[in-house]
mmCIF file of C-alpha atoms in Angstrom:
data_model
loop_
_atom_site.group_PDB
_atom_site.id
_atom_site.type_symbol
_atom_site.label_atom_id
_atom_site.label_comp_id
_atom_site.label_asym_id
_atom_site.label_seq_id
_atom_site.Cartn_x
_atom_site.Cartn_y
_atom_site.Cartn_z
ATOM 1 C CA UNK A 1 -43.795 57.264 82.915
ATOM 2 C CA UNK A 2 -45.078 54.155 84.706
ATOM 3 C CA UNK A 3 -47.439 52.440 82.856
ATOM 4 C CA UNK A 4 -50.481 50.452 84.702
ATOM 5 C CA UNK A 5 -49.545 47.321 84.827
ATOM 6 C CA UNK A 6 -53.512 45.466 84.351
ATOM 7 C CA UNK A 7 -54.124 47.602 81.546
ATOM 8 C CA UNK A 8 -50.237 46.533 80.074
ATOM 9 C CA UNK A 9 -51.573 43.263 80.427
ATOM 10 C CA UNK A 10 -54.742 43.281 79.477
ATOM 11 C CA UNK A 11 -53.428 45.004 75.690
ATOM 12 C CA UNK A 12 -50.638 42.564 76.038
ATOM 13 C CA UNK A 13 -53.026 39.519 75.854
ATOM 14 C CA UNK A 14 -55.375 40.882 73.133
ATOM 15 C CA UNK A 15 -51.920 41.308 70.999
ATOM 16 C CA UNK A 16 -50.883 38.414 71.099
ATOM 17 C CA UNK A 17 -54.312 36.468 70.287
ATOM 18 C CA UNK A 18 -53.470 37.908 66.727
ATOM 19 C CA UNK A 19 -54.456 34.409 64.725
ATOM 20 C CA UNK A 20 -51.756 32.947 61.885
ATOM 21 C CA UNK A 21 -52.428 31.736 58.672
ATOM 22 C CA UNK A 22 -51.087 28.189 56.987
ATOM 23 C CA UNK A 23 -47.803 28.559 55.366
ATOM 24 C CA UNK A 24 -49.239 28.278 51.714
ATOM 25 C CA UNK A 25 -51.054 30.758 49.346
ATOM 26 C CA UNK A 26 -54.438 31.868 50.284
ATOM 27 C CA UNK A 27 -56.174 29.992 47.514
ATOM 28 C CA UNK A 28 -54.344 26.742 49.015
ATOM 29 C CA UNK A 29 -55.067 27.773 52.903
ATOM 30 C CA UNK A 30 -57.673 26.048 54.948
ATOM 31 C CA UNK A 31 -59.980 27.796 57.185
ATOM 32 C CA UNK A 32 -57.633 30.857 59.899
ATOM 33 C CA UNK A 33 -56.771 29.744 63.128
ATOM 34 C CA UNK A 34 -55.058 30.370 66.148
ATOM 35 C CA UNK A 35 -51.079 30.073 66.054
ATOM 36 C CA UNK A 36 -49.948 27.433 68.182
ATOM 37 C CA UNK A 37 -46.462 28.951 68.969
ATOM 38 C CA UNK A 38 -44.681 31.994 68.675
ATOM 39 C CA UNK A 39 -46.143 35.138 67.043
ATOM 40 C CA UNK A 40 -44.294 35.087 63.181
ATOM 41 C CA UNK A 41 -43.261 38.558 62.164
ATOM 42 C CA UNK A 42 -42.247 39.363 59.074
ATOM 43 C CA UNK A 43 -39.237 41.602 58.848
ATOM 44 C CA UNK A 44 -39.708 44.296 56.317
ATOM 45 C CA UNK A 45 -42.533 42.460 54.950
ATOM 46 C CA UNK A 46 -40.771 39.647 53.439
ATOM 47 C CA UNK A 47 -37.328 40.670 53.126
ATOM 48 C CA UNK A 48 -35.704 37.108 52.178
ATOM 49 C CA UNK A 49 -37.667 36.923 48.979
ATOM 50 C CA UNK A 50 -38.636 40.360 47.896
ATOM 51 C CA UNK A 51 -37.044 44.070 47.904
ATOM 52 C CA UNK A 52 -37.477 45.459 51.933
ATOM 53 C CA UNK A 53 -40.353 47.318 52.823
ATOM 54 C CA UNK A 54 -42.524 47.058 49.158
ATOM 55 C CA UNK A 55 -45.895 46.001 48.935
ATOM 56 C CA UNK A 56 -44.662 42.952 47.329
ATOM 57 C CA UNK A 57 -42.668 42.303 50.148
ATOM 58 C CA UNK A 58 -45.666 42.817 53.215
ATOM 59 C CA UNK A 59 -47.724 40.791 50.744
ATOM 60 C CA UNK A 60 -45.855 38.076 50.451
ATOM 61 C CA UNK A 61 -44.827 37.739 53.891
ATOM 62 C CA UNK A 62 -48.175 37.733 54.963
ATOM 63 C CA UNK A 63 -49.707 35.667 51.617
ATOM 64 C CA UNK A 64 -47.435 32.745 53.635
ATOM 65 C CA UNK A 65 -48.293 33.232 56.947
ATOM 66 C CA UNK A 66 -46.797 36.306 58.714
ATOM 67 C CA UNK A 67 -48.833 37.167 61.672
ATOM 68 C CA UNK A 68 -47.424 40.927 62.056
ATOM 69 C CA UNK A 69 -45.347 42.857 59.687
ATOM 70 C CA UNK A 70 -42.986 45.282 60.205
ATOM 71 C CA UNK A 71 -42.732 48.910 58.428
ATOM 72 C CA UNK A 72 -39.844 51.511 59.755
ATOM 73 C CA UNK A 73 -40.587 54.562 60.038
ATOM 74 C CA UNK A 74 -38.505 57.883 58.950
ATOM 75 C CA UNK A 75 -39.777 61.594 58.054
ATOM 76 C CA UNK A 76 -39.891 63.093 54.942
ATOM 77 C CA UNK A 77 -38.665 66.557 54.853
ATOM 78 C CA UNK A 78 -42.552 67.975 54.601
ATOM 79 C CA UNK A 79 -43.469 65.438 57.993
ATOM 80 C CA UNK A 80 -44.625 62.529 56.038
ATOM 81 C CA UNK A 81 -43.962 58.924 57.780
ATOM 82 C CA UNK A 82 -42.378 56.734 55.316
ATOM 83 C CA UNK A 83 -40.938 53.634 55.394
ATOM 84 C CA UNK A 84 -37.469 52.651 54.759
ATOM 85 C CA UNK A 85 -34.643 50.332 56.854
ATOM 86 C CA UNK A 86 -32.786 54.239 57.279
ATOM 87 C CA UNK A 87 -33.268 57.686 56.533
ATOM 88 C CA UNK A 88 -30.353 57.068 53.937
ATOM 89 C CA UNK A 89 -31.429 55.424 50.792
ATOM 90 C CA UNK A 90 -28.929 55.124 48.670
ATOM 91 C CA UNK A 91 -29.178 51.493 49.130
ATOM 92 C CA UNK A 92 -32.595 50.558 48.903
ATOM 93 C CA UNK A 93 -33.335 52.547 46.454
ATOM 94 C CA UNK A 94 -32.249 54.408 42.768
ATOM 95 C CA UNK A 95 -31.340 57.642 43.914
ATOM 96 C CA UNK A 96 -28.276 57.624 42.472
ATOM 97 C CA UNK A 97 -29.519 57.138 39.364
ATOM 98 C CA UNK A 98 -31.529 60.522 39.313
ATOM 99 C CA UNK A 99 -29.422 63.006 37.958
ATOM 100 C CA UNK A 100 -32.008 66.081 39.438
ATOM 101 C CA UNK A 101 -31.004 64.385 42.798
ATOM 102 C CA UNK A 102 -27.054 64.331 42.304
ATOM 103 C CA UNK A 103 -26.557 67.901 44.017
ATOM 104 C CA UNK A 104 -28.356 66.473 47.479
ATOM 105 C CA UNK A 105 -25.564 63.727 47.569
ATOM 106 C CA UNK A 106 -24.272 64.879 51.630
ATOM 107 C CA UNK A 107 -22.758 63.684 54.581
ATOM 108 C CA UNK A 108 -24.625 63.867 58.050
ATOM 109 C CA UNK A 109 -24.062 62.750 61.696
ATOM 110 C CA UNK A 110 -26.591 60.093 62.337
ATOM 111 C CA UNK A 111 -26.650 59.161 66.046
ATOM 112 C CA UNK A 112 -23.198 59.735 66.014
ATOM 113 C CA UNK A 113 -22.059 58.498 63.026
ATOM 114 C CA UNK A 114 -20.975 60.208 59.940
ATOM 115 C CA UNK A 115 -23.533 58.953 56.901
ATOM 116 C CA UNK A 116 -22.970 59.483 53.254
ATOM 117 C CA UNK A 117 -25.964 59.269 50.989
ATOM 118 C CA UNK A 118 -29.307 60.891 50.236
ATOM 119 C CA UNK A 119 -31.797 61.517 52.972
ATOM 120 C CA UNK A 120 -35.075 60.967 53.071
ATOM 121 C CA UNK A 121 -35.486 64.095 55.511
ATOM 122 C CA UNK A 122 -34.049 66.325 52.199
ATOM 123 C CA UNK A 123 -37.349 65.181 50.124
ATOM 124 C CA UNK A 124 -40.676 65.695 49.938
ATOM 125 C CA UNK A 125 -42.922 62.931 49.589
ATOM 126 C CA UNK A 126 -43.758 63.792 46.441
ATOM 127 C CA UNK A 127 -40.209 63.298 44.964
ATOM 128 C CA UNK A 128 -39.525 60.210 46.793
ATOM 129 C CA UNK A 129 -42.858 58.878 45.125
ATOM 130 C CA UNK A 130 -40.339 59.493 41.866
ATOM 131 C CA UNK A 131 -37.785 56.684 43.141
ATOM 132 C CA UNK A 132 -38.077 52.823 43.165
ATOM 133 C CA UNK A 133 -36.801 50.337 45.657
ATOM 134 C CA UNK A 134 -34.359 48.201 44.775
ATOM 135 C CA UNK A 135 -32.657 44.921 46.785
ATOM 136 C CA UNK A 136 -30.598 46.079 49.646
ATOM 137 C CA UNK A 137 -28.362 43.192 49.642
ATOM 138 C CA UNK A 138 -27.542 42.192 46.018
ATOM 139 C CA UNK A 139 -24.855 40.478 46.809
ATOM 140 C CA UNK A 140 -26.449 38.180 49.068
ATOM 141 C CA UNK A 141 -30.471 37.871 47.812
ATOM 142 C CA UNK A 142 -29.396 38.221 43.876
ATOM 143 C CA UNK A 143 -32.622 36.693 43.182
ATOM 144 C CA UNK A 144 -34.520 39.891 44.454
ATOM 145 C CA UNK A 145 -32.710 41.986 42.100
ATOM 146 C CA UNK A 146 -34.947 41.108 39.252
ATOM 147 C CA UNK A 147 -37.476 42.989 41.221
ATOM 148 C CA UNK A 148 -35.891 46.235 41.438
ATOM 149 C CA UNK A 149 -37.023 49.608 39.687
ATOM 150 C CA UNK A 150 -40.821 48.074 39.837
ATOM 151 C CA UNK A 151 -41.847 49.129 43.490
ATOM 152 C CA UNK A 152 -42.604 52.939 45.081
ATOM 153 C CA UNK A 153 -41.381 54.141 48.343
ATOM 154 C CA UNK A 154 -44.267 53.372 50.665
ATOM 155 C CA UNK A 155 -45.904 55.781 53.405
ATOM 156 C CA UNK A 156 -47.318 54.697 56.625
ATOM 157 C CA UNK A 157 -50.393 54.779 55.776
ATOM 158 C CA UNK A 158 -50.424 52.948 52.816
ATOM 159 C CA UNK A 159 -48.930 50.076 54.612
ATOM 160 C CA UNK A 160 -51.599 50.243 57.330
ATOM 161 C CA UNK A 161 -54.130 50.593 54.667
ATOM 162 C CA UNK A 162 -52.424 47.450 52.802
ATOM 163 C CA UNK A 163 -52.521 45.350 55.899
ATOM 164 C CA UNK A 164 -56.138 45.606 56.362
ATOM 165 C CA UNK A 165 -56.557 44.870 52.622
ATOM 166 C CA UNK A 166 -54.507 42.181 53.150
ATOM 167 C CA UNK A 167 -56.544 40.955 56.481
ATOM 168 C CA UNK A 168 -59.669 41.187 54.555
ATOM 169 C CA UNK A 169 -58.410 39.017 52.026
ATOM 170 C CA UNK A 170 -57.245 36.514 53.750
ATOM 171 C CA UNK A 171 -59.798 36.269 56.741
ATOM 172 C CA UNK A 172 -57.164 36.936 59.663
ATOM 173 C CA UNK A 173 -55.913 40.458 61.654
ATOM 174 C CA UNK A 174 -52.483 41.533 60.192
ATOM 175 C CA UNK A 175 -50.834 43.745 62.788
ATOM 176 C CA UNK A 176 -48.595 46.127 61.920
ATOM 177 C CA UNK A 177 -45.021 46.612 63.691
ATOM 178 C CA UNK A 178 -43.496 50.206 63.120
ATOM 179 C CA UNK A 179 -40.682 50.923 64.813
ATOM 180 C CA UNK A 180 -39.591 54.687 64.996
ATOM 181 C CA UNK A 181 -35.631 54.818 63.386
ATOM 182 C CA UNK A 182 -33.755 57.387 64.959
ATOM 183 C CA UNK A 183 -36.312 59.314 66.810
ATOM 184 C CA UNK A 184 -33.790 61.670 68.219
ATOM 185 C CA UNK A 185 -32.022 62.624 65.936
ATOM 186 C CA UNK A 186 -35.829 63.309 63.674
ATOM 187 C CA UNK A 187 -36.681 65.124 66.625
ATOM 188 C CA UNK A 188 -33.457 67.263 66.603
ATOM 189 C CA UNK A 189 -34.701 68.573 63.272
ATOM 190 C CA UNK A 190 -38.390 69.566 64.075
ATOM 191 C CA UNK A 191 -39.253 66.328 62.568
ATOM 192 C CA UNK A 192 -41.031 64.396 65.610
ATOM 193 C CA UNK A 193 -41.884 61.012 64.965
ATOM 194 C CA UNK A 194 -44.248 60.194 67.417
ATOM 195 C CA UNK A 195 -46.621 62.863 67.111
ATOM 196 C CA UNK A 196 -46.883 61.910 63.344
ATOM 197 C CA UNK A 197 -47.496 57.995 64.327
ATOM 198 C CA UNK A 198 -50.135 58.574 67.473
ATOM 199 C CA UNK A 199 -52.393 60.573 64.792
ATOM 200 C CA UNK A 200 -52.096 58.324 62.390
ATOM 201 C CA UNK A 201 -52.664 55.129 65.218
ATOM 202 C CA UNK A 202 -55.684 57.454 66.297
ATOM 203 C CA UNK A 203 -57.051 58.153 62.582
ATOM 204 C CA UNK A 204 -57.445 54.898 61.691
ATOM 205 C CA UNK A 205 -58.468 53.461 64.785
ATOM 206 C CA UNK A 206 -55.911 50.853 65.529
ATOM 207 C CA UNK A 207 -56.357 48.760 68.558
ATOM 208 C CA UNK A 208 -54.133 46.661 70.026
ATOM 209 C CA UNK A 209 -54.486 43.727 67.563
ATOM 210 C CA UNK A 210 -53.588 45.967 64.597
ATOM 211 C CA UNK A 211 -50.649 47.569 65.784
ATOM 212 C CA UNK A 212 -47.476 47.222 68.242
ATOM 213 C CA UNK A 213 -45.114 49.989 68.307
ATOM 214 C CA UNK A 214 -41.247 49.765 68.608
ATOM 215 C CA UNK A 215 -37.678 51.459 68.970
ATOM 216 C CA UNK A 216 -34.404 50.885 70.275
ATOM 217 C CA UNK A 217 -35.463 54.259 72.192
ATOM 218 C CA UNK A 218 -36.863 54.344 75.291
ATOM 219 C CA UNK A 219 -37.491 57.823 75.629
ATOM 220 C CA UNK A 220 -39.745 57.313 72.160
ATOM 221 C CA UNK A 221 -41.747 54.645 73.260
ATOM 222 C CA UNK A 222 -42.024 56.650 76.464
ATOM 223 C CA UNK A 223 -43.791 59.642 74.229
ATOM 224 C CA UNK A 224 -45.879 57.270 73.205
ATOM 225 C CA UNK A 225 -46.716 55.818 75.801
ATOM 226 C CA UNK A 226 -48.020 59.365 76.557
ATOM 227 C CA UNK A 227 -50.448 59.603 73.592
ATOM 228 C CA UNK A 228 -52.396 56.739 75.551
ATOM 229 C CA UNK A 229 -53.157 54.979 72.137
ATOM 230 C CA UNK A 230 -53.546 51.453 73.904
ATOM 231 C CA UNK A 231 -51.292 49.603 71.606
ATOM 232 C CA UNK A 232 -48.522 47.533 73.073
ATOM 233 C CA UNK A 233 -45.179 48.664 73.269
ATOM 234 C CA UNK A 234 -42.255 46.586 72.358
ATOM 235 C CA UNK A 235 -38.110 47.777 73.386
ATOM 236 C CA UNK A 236 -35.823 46.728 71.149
ATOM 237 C CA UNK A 237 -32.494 46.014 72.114
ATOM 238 C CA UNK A 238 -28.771 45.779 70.754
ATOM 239 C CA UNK A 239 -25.591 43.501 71.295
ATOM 240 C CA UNK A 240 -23.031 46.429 71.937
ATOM 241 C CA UNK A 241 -23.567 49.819 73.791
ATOM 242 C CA UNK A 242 -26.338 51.356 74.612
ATOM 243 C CA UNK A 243 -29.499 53.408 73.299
ATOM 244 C CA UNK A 244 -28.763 56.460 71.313
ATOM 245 C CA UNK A 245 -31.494 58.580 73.587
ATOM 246 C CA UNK A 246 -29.881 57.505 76.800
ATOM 247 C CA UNK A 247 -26.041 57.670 75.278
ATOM 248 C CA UNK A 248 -26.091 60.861 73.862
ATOM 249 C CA UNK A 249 -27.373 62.653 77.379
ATOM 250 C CA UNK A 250 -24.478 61.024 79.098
ATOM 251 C CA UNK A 251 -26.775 58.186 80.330
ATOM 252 C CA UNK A 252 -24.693 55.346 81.827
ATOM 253 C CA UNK A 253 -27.323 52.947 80.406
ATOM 254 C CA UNK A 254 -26.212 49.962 77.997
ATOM 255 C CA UNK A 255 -28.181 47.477 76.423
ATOM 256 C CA UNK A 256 -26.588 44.899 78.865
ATOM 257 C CA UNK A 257 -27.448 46.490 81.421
ATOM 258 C CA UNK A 258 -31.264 46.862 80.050
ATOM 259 C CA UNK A 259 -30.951 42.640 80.040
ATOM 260 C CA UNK A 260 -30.594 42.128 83.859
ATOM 261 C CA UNK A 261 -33.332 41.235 85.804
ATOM 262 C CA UNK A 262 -33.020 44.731 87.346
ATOM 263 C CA UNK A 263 -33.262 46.592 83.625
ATOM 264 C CA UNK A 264 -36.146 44.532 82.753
ATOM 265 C CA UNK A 265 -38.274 45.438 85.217
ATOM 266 C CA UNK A 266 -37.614 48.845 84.337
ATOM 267 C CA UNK A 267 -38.741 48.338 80.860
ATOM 268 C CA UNK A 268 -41.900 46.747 82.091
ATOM 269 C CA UNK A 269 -43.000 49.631 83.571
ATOM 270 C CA UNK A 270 -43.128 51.344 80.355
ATOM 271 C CA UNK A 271 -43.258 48.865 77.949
ATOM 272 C CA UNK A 272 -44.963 44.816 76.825
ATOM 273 C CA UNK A 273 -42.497 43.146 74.903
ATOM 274 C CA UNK A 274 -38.346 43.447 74.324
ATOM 275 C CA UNK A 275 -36.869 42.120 71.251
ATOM 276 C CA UNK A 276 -32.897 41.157 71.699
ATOM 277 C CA UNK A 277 -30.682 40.201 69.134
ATOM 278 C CA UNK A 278 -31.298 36.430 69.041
ATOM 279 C CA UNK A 279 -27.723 35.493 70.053
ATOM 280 C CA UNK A 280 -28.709 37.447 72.995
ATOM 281 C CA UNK A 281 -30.590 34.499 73.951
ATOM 282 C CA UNK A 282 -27.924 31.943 72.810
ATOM 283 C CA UNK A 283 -24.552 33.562 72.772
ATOM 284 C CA UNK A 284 -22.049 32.217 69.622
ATOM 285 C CA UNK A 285 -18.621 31.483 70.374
ATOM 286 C CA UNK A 286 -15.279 32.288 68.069
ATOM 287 C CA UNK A 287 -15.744 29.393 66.705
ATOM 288 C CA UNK A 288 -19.124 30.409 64.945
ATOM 289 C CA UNK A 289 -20.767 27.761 67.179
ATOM 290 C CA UNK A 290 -23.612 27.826 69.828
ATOM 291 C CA UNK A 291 -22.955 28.547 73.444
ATOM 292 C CA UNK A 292 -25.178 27.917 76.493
ATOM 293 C CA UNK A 293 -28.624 29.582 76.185
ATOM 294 C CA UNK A 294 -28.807 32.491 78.758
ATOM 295 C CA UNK A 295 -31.405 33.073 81.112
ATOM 296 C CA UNK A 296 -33.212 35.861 79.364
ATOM 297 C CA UNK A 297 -36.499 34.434 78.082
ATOM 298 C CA UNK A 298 -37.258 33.248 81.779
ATOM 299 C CA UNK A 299 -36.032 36.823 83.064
ATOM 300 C CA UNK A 300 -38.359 38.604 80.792
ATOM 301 C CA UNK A 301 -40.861 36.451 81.962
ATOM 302 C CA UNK A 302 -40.296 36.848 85.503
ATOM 303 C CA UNK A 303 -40.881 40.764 84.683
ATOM 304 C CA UNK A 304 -44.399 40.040 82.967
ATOM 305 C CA UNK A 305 -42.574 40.977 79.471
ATOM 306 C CA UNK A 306 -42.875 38.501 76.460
ATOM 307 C CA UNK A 307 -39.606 38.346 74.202
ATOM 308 C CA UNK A 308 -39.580 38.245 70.672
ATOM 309 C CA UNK A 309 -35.879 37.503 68.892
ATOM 310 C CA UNK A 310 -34.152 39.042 65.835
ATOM 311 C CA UNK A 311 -33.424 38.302 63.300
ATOM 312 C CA UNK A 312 -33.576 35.439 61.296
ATOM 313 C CA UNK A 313 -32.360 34.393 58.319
ATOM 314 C CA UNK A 314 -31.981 31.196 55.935
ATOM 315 C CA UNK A 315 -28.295 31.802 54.286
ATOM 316 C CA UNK A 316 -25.614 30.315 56.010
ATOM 317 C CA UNK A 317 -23.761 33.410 57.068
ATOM 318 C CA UNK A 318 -26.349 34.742 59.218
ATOM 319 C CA UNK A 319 -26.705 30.680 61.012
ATOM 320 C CA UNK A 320 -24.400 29.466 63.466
ATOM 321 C CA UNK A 321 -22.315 27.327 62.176
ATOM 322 C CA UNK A 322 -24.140 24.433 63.575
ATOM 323 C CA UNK A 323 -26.856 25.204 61.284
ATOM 324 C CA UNK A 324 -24.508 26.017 58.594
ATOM 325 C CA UNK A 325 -25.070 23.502 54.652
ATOM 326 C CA UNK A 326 -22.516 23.677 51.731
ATOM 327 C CA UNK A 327 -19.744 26.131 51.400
ATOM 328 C CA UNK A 328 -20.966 29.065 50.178
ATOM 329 C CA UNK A 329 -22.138 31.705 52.671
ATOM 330 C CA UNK A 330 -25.195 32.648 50.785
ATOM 331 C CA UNK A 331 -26.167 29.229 50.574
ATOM 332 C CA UNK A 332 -29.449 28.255 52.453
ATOM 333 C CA UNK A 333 -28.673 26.019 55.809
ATOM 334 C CA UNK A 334 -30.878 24.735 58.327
ATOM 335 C CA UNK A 335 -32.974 26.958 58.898
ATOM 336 C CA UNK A 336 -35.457 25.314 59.989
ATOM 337 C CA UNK A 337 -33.234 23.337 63.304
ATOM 338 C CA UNK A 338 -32.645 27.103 64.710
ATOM 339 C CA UNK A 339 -36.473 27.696 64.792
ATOM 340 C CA UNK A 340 -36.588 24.891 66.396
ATOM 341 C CA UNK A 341 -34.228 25.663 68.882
ATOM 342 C CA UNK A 342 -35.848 28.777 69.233
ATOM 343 C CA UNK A 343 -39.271 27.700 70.019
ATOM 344 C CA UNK A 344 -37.993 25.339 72.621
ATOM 345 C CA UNK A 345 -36.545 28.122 74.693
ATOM 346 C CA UNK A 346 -40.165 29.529 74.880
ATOM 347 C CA UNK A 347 -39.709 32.840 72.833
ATOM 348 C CA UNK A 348 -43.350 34.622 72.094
ATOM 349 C CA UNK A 349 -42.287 35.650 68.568
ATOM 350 C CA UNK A 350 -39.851 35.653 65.663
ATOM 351 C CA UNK A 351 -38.811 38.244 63.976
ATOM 352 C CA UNK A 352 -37.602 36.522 60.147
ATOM 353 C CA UNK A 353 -37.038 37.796 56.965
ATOM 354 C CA UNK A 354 -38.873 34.174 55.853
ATOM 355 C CA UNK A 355 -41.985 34.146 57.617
ATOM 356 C CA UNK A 356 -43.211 31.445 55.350
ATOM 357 C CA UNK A 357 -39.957 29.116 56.685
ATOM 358 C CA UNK A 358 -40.569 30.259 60.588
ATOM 359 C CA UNK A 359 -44.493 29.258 59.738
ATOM 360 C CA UNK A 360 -43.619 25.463 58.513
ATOM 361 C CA UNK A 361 -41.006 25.315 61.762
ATOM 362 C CA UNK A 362 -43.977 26.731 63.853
ATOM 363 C CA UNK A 363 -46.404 23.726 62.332
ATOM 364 C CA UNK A 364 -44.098 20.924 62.932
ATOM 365 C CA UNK A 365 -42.325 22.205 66.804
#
């Protein structure tokens, strides 16, 4: 479906007036303003400093400055939008430890991958309301792991209803940033996402300040695009192959190909924003070190599309090695010079799991 492009832009603009707040606790933070730089979008919430996708987590995240935060979205096996990083959760949360749960222990094909876990598909909201989050990368953020056992599995609607809490509070719009996970194969099961999200966009009246919707799915963000909710639309896009939608009907679509100049004005007639993988945007080398920046933030400019990066991270492991401090690879580097770098190449937003760290770069590019 071809979208109209003065009413794409016209959402587009309101979206992205969205203003920021300082990068310090409310009680510290002067009067809200305006961001002068790219949007700030916290991944998960806060996902560098608390357990993914917990109200501690989208309340920290946007205590220290996040502009937008971002909830994804999976089904629960009665329809219920939750959010979680996958429909698996044997990693972010204590499943495992449920003995009533054991027997549901199975292994499904997930976009064409076998998966071994517990799904959130296989539970009613009410039993995942039993569970607790927990740190999904122990190994590497061992300081969130104090928080685990202490937070509920979230639904969509308690994280919309949380970001307008949180807006209230601290005198600003919070947007919020779902992005439908695996929409295809939900929709394979009778378990449509987008249905679920439009009424809930439509119940509580979110305009295109409060809410941006995304997937790595065109053919989602094409349903709805359908709903005509008025809320920008944002394609996400990977490093290797090509979207699940397009790849499992024999599409010859790949994510490269969505990059051209040619793909992206294709996805502007459906869609606002893209968000590539950042080294999309500055390739690495072998080596671990930066390349030459590509041409994309000017091509999805050319096309009338803003660009918003993912995802980044403080520990050294997930920096070039440019960036890289000390020896250990969960050590924090310079996080702060790739920001920088970033910003200079004109991106419109950041998707971080430390919005408070992309908020200081922000203040001093």
């Amino acid at each position: 479906m071809k979208a109209s492009h003065p009413r794409r832009r016209s959402v587009l603009l309101a979206a992205a007036a969205t203003p920021a707040a300082a990068a310090v606790p409310a009680a510290a933070a002067g009067p809200p303003h305006r961001p002068r730089g790219p949007l700030v979008i916290g991944h998960r919430g806060a996902a560098g400093w608390r357990p993914e996708h917990t109200a501690a987590a989208y309340t920290y995240g946007v205590q220290t400055g996040a502009d937008w935060i971002e909830p994804d979205l999976v089904a629960t096996r009665d329809h219920v939008l939750v959010v979680r990083h996958e429909n698996e959760i044997s990693q972010t949360t204590d499943v495992a430890s449920h003995p009533e749960f054991t027997a549901r222990r199975t292994t499904k094909t997930v976009d064409g991958r076998a998966v071994s876990g517990w799904f959130t598909e296989d539970f009613t909201l009410a039993e995942l309301k039993t569970l607790r989050a927990v740190e999904r990368l122990p190994l590497v953020r061992n300081r969130n792991t104090v928080l685990d056992g202490r937070y509920e599995v979230l639904t969509f609607q308690e994280v919309v209803d949380l970001a307008r809490a949180l807006s209230k509070r601290y005198g600003r719009t919070i947007a919020v940033f779902p992005e439908t996970k695996h929409p295809t194969y939900f929709r394979s099961m009778g378990l449509e996402l987008e249905p679920k999200l439009a009424a809930l966009v439509r119940r509580n009246r979110l305009g295109p300040r409060e809410c941006v919707v995304q997937s790595f799915e065109p053919t989602s963000l094409k349903r709805v695009a359908d709903q005509r909710l008025g809320v920008p639309l944002w394609q996400a896009l990977g490093t290797t192959g090509g979207p699940y939608d397009l790849v499992s009907a024999g599409g010859p679509t790949t994510y490269k190909d969505m990059m051209t100049p040619a793909g992206l004005a294709r996805i502007a007639e459906y869609a606002d924003w893209i968000g590539p993988d950042k080294t999309s945007l500055v390739p690495v080398g072998p080596d671990g070190r930066l390349g030459t920046p590509t041409s994309l933030v000017a091509d999805a400019h050319a096309a009338g599309l803003r660009i918003g990066p993912y995802t980044y991270r403080a520990e050294n492991q997930f920096l070039p090695a440019d960036f890289r401090r000390g020896t250990g690879p969960n050590d924090f580097g310079d996080a702060f010079a790739e920001y920088a770098l970033y910003y200079g190449l004109g991106v419109d937003a950041v998707v971080t799991d430390f919005p408070d760290l992309a908020v200081i770069a922000r203040r001093g590019s």
